[in-house]
mmCIF file of C-alpha atoms and ligand atoms in Angstrom:
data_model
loop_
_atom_site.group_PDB
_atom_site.id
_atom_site.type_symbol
_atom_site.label_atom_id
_atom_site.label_comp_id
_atom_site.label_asym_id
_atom_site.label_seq_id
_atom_site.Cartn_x
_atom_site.Cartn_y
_atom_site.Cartn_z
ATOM 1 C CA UNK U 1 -99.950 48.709 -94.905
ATOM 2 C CA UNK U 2 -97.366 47.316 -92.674
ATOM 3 C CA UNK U 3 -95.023 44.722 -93.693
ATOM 4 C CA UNK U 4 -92.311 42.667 -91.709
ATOM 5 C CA UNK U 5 -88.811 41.378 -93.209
ATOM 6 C CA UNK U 6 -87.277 38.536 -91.005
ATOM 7 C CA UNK U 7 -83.760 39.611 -91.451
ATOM 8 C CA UNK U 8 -81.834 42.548 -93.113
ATOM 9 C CA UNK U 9 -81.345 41.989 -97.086
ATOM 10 C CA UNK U 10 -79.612 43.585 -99.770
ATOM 11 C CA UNK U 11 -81.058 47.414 -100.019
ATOM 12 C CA UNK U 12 -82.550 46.998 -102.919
ATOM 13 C CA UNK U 13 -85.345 44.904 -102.193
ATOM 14 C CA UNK U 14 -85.617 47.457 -99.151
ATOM 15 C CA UNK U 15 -86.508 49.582 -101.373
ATOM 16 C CA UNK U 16 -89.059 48.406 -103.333
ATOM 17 C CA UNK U 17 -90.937 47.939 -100.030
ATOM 18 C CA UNK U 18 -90.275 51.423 -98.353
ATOM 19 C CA UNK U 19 -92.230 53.156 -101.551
ATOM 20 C CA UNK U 20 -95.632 50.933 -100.873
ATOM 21 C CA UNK U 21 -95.131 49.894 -97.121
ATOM 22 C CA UNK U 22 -94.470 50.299 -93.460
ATOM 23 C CA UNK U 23 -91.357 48.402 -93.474
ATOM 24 C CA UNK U 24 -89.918 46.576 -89.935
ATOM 25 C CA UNK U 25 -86.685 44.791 -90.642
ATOM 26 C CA UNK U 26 -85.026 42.498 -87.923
ATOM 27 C CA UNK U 27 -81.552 43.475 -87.853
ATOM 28 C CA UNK U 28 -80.111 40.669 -85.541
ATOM 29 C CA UNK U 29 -77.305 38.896 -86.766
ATOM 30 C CA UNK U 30 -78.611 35.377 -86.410
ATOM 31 C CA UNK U 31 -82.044 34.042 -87.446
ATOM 32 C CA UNK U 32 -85.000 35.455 -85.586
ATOM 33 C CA UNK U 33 -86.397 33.673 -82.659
ATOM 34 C CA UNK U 34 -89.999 32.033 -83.116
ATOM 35 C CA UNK U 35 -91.260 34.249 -80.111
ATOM 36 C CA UNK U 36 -89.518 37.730 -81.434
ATOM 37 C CA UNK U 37 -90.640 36.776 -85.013
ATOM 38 C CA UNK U 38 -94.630 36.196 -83.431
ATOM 39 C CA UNK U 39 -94.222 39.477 -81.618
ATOM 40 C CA UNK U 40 -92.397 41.668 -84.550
ATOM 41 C CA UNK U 41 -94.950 40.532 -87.404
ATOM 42 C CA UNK U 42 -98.211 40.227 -85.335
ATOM 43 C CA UNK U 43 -100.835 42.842 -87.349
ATOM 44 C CA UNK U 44 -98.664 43.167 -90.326
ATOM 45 C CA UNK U 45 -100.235 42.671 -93.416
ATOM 46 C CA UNK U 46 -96.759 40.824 -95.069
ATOM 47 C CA UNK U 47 -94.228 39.425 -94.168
ATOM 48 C CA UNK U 48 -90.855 38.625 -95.956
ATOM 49 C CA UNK U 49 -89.353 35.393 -93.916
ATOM 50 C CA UNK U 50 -86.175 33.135 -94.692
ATOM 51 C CA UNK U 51 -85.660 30.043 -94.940
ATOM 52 C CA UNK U 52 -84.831 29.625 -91.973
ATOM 53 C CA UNK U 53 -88.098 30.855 -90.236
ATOM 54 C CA UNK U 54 -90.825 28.411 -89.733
ATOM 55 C CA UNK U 55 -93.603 29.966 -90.888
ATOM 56 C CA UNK U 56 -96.854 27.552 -89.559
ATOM 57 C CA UNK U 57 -100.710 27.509 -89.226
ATOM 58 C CA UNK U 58 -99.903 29.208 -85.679
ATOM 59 C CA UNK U 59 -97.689 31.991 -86.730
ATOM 60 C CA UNK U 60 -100.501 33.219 -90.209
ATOM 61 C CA UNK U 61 -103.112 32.640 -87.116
ATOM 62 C CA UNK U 62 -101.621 35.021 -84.314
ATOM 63 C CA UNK U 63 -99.663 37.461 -86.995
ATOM 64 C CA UNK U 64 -103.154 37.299 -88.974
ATOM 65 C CA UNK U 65 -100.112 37.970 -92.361
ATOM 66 C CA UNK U 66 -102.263 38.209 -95.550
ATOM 67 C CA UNK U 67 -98.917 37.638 -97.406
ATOM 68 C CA UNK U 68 -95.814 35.348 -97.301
ATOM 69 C CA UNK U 69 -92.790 36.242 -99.950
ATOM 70 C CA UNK U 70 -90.262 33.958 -98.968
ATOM 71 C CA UNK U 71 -86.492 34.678 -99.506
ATOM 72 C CA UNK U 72 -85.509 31.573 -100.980
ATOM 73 C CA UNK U 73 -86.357 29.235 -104.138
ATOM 74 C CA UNK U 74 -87.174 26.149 -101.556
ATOM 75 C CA UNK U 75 -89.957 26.996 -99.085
ATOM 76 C CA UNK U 76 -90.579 23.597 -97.253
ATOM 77 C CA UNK U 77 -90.095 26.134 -94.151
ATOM 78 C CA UNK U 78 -93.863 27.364 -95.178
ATOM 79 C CA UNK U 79 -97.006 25.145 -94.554
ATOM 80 C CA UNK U 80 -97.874 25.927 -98.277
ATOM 81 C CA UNK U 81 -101.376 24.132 -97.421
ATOM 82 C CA UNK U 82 -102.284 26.518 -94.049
ATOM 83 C CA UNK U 83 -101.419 29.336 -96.652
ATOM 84 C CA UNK U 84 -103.685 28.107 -99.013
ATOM 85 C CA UNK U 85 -106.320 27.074 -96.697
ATOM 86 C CA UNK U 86 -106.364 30.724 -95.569
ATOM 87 C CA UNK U 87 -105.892 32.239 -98.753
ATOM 88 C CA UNK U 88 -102.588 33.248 -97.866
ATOM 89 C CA UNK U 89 -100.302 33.999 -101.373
ATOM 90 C CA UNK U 90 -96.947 32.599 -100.890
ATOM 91 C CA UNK U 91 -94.448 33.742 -103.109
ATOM 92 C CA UNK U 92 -90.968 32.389 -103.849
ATOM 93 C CA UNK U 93 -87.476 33.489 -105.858
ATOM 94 C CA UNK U 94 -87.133 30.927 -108.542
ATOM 95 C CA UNK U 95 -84.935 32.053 -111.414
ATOM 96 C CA UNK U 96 -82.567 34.827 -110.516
ATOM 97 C CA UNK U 97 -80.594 31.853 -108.040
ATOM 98 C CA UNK U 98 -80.634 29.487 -110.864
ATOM 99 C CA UNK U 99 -76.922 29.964 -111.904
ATOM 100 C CA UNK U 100 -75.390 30.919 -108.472
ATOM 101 C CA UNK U 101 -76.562 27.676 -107.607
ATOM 102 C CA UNK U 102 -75.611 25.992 -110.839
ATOM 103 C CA UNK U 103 -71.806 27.216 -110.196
ATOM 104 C CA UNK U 104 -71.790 26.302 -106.341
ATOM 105 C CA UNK U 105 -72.387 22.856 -107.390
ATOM 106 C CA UNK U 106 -69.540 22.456 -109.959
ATOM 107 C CA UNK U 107 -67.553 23.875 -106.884
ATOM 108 C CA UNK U 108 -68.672 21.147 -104.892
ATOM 109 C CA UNK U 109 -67.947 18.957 -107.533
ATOM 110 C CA UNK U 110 -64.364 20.262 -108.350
ATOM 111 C CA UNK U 111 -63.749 20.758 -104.874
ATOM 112 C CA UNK U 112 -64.165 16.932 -103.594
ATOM 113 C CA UNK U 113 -63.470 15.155 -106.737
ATOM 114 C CA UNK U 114 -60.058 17.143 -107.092
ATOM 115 C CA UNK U 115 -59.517 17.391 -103.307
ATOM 116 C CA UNK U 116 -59.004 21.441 -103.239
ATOM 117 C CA UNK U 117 -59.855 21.536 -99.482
ATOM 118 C CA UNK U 118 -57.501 18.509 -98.359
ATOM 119 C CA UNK U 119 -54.791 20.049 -100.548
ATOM 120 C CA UNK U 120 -55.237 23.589 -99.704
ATOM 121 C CA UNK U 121 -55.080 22.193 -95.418
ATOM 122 C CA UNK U 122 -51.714 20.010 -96.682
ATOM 123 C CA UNK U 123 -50.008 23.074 -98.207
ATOM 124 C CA UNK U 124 -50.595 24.937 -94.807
ATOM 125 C CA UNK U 125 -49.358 22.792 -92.775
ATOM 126 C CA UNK U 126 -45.771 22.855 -94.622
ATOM 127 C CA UNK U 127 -46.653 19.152 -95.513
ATOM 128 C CA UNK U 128 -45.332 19.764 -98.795
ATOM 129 C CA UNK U 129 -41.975 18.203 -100.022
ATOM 130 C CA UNK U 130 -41.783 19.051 -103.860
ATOM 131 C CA UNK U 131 -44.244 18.032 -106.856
ATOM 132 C CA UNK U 132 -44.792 14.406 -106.571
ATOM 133 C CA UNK U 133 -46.480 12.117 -108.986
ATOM 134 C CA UNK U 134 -48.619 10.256 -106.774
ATOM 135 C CA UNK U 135 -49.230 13.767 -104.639
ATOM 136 C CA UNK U 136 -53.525 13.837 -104.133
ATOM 137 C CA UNK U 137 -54.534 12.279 -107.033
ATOM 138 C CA UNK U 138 -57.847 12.905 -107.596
ATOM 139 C CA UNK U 139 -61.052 12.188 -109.893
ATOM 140 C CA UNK U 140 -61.846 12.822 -113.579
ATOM 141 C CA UNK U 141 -64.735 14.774 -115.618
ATOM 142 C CA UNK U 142 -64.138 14.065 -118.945
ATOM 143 C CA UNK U 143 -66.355 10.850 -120.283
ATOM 144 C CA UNK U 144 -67.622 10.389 -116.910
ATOM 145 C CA UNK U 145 -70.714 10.370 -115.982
ATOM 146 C CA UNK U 146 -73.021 12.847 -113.921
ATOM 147 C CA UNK U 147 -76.134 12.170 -112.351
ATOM 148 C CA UNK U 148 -78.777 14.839 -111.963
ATOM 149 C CA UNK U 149 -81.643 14.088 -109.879
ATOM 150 C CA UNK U 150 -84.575 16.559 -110.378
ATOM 151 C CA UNK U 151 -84.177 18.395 -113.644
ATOM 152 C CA UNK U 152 -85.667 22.032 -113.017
ATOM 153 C CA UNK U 153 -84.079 25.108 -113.844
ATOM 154 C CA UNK U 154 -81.194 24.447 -111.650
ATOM 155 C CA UNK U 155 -80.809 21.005 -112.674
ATOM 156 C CA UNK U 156 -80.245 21.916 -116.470
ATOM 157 C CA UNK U 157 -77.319 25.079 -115.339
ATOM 158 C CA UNK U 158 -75.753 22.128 -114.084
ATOM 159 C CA UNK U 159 -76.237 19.718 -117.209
ATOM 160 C CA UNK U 160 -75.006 22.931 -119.218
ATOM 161 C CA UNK U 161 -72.226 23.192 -116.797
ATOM 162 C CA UNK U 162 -71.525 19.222 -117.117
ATOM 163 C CA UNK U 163 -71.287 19.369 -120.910
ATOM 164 C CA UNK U 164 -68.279 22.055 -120.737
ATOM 165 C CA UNK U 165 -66.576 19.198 -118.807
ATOM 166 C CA UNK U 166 -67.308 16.930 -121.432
ATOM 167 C CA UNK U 167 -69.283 14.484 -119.364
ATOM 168 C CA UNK U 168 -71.793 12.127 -119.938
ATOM 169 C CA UNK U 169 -75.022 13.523 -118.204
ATOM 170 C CA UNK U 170 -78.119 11.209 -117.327
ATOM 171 C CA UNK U 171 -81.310 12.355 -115.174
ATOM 172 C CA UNK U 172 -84.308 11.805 -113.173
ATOM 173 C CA UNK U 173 -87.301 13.733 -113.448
ATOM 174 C CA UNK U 174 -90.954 13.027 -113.355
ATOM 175 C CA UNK U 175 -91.345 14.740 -117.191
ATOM 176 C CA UNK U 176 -89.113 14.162 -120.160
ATOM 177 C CA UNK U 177 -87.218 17.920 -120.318
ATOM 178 C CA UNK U 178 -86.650 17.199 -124.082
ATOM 179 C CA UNK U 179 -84.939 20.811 -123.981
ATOM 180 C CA UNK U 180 -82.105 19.753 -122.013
ATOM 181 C CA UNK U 181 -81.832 16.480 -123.695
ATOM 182 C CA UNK U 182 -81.196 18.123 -127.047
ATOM 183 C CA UNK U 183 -79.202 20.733 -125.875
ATOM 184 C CA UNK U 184 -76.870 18.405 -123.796
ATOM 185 C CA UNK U 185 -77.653 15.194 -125.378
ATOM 186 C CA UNK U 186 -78.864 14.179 -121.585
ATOM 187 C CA UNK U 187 -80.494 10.559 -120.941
ATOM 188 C CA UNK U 188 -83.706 10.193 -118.863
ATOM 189 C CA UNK U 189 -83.267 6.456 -116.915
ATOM 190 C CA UNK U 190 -84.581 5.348 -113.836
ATOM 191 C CA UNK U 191 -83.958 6.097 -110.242
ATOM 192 C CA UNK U 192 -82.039 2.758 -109.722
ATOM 193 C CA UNK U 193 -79.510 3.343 -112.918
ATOM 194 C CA UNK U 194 -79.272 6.785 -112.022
ATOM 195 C CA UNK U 195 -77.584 5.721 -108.752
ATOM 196 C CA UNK U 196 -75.619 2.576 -110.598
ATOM 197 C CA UNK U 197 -74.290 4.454 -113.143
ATOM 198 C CA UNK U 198 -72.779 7.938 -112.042
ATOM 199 C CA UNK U 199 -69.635 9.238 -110.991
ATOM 200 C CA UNK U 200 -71.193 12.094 -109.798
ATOM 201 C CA UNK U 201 -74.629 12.103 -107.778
ATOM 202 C CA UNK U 202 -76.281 15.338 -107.881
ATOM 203 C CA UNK U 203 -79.877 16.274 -106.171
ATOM 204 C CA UNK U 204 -81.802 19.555 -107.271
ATOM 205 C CA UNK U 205 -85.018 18.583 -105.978
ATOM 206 C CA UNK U 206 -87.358 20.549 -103.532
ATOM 207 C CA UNK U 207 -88.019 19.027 -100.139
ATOM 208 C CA UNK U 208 -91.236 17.444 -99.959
ATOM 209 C CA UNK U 209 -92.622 14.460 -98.586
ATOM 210 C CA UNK U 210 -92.100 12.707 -101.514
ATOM 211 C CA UNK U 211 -88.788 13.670 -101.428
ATOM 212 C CA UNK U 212 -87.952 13.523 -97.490
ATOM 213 C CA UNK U 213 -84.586 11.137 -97.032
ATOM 214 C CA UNK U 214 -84.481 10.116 -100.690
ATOM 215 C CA UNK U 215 -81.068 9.155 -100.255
ATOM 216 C CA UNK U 216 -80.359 6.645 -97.691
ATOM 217 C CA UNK U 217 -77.829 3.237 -97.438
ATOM 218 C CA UNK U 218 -80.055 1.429 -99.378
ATOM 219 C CA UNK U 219 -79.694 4.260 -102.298
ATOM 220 C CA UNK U 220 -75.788 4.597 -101.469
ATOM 221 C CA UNK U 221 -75.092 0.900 -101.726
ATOM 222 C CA UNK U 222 -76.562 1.099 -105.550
ATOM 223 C CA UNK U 223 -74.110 3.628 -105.887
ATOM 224 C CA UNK U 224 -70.402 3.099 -107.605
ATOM 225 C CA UNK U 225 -67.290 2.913 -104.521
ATOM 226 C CA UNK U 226 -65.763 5.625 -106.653
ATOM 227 C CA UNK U 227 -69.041 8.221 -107.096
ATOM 228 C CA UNK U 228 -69.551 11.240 -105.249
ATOM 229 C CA UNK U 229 -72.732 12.760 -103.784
ATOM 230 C CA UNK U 230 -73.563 16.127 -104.177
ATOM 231 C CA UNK U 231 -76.220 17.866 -102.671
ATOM 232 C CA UNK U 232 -77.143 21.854 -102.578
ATOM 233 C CA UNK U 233 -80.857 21.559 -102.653
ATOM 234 C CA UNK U 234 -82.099 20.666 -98.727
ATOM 235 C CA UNK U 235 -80.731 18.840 -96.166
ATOM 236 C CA UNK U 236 -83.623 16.476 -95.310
ATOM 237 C CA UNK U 237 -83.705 15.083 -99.313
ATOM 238 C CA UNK U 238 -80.609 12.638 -97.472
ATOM 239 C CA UNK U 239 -80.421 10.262 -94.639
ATOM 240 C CA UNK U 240 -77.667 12.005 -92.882
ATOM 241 C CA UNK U 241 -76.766 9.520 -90.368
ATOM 242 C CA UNK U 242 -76.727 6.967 -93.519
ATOM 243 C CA UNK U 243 -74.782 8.637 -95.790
ATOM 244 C CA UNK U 244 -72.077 9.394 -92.651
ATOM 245 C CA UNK U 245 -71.829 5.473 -92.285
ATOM 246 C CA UNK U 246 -71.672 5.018 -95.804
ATOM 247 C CA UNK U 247 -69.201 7.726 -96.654
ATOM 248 C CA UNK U 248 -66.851 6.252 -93.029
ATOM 249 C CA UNK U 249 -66.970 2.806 -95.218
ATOM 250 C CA UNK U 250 -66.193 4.133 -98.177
ATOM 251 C CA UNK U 251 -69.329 3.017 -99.724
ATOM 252 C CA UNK U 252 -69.245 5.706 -101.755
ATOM 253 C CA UNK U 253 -66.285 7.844 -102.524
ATOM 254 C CA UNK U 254 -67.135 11.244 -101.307
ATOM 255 C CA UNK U 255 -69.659 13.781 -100.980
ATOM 256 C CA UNK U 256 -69.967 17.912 -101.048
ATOM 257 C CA UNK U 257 -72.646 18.989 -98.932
ATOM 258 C CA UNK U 258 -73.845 22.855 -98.798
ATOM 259 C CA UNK U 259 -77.198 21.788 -96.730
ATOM 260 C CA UNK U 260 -77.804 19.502 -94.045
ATOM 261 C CA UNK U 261 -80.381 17.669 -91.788
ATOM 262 C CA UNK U 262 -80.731 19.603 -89.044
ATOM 263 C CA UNK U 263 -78.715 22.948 -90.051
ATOM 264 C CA UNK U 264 -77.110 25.178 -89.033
ATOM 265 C CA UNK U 265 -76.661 21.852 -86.079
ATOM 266 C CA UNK U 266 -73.673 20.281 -87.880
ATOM 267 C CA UNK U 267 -73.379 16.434 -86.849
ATOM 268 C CA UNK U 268 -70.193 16.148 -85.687
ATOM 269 C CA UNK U 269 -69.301 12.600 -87.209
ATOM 270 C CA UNK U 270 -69.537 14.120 -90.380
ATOM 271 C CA UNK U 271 -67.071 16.890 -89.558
ATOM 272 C CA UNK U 272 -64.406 14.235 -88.623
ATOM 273 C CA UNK U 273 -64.684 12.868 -92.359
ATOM 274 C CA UNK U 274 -61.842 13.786 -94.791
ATOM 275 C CA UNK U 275 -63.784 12.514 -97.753
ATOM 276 C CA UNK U 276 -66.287 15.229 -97.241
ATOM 277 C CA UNK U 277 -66.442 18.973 -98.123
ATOM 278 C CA UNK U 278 -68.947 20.972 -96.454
ATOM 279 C CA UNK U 279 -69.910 24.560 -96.898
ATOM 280 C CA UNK U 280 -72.913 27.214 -95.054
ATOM 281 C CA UNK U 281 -75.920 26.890 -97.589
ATOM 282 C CA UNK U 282 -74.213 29.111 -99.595
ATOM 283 C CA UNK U 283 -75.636 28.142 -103.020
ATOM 284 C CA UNK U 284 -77.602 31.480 -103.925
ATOM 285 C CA UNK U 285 -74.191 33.689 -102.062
ATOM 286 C CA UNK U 286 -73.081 35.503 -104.807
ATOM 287 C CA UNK U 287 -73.720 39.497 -104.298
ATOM 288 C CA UNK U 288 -75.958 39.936 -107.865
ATOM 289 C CA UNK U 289 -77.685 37.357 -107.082
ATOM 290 C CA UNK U 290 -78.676 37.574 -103.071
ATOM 291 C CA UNK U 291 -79.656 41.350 -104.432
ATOM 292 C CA UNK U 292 -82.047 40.074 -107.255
ATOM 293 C CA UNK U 293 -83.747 37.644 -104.705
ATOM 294 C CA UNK U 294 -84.615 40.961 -102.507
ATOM 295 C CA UNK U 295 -85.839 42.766 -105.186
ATOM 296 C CA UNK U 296 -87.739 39.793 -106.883
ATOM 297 C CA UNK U 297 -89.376 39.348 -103.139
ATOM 298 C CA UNK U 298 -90.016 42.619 -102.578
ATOM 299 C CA UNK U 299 -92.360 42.522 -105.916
ATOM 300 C CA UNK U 300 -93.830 39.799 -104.993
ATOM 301 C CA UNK U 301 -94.537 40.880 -102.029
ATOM 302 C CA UNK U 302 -95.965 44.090 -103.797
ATOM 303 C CA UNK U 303 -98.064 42.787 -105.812
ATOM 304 C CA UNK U 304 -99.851 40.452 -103.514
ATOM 305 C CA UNK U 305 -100.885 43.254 -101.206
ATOM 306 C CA UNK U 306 -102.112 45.444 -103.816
ATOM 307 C CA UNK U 307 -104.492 42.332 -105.360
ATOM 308 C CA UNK U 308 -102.445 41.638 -107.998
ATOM 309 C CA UNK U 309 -101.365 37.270 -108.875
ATOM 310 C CA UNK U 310 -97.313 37.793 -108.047
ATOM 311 C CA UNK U 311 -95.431 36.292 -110.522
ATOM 312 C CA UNK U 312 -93.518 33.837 -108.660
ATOM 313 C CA UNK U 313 -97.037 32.973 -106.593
ATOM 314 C CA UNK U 314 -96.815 28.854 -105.454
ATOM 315 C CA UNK U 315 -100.553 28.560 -104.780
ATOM 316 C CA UNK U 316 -101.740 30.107 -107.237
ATOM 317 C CA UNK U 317 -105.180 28.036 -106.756
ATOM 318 C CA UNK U 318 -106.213 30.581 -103.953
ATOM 319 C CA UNK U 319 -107.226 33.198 -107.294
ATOM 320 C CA UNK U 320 -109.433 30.270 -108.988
ATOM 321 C CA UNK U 321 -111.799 29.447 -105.985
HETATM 322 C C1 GLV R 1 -81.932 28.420 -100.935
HETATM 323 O O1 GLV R 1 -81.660 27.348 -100.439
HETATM 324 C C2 GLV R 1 -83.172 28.684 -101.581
HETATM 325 O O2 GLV R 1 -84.080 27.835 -101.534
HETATM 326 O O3 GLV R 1 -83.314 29.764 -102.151
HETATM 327 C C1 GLV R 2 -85.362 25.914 -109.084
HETATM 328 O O1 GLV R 2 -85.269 27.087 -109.463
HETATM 329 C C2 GLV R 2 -85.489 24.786 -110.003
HETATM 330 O O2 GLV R 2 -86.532 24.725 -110.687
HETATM 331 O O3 GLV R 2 -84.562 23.953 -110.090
#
């Protein structure tokens, strides 16, 4: 059997794949095209995309894939029901980015609240006159409260993460996560006080149509003038265009953004911001953990060639029918 990786990833996962497969990697150093992705995977039986390949009713049709392992935790790139419809198994990486992702949001976090990137720019511009007590003061953790919209696995690293701080955590979530709640002493309220009562905003909730602009003025006006919005799950969960009027007004204090609307097209209000701090979807970056995602892929992968349910399968109704 043949399979096709989108993009070159950590050996590992390489690995896996060479001992059952065929294996064509794309080793450009930007995403693949649509037309070079159509061409590369047509008659493979797998393929192993990003998230940044659109993977559509069109591309399963001409490829004729009988597998999709995406490289990612989020796969609103993937029309999950053309899969399903076709008996396609899609497979994602939940789990091993859980942390990574956890820790880029306290970055976020630390970084905008406490102004790290403004300060870091004023020090290198020889700005700096001597230790001043009114020098880039910045925002507080302890007793204050944090926000988490969408408590999953990544959600709760971050409540974990919240409680070191000694903060007050509160969520939203369709289910009570009576684990958390205990662990962390977190709240469950509703939407609306979620937005009215934290200092820090955070969303860890998969893009969906449910979830598409979730965020928008209307949501940012609820918010406090002195909370910040953080956001490392998808770009399209947030009103972009909103939250850049809202954040020029100071509606809301300040946000840390790792994803956005129409990536990697940056909207270039939102660069001229100072109350922003923006970074490449880097959430999962760490090295152990961008290795574990191959590997964890590359199984899943595995095992849905060789008729086996992958672990990490997202349709799993395709084995019932
Ligand atoms: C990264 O954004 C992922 O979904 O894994
Ligand atoms: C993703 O892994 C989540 O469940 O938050």
């Amino acid at each position: 059997m043949r399979v096709f990786v989108s993009r070159k990833i950590p050996e590992p996962g390489l690995e896996i794949l060479k001992k059952h497969f065929d294996v064509d990697v794309y080793e450009g150093d930007s995403p693949i095209s649509r037309k070079e992705l159509l061409v590369r995977a047509k008659g493979c039986d797998g393929i192993l995309p990003l998230l940044t390949d659109k993977i559509d009713s069109e591309i399963m049709d001409i490829t004729g894939i009988k597998a999709i392992a995406n490289y990612a935790v989020g796969y609103d790139n993937v029309d999950v029901q053309a899969a399903t419809e076709r008996k396609i198994p899609l497979t994602n990486t939940p789990g091993v980015l859980t942390d990574a992702t956890a820790d880029l949001t306290f970055a976020l976090i630390l970084a905008i609240s406490r102004r790290i990137v403004e300060s870091d720019k004023y020090l290198r511009a020889g700005k700096w006159k001597g230790w001043d007590p009114m020098l880039l003061l910045g925002g507080d953790f302890v007793n204050r409260t944090i926000g988490i919209i969408g408590m999953g696995r990544i959600g709760k690293a971050v409540a974990r993460r919240a409680k070191g701080f000694g903060m007050n955590i509160i969520y939203v979530d369709h289910e009570q996560q009576s684990d958390i709640e205990k662990e962390v002493d977190a709240k469950k309220v509703t939407f609306s006080e979620c937005l009215q009562n934290s200092d820090y905003l955070t969303l860890h909730i998969p893009h969906t149509s449910e979830t598409h602009q979730l965020i928008g003025i209307k949501e940012l006006k609820q918010m406090k003038p002195s909370a910040y919005l953080i956001n490392t799950s998808r770009g399209k969960v947030i009103n972009e265009e909103e939250l850049i009027t809202a954040l020029a007004k100071r509606i809301i204090a300040g946000a840390g953004l790792d994803v956005f609307f129409d990536e990697p097209e940056i909207n270039p209000e939102l660069v001229k911001l100072d109350n922003v701090v923006i970074v490449p979807h880097i959430g999962s970056a760490s090295l152990e953990t961008r290795t574990n995602m191959a590997i964890i892929a590359a199984e899943n992968l595995v095992e849905a060639l060789t008729g086996k349910k992958p672990k990490n399968i997202v349709n799993p109704e395709i084995y019932y029918k």
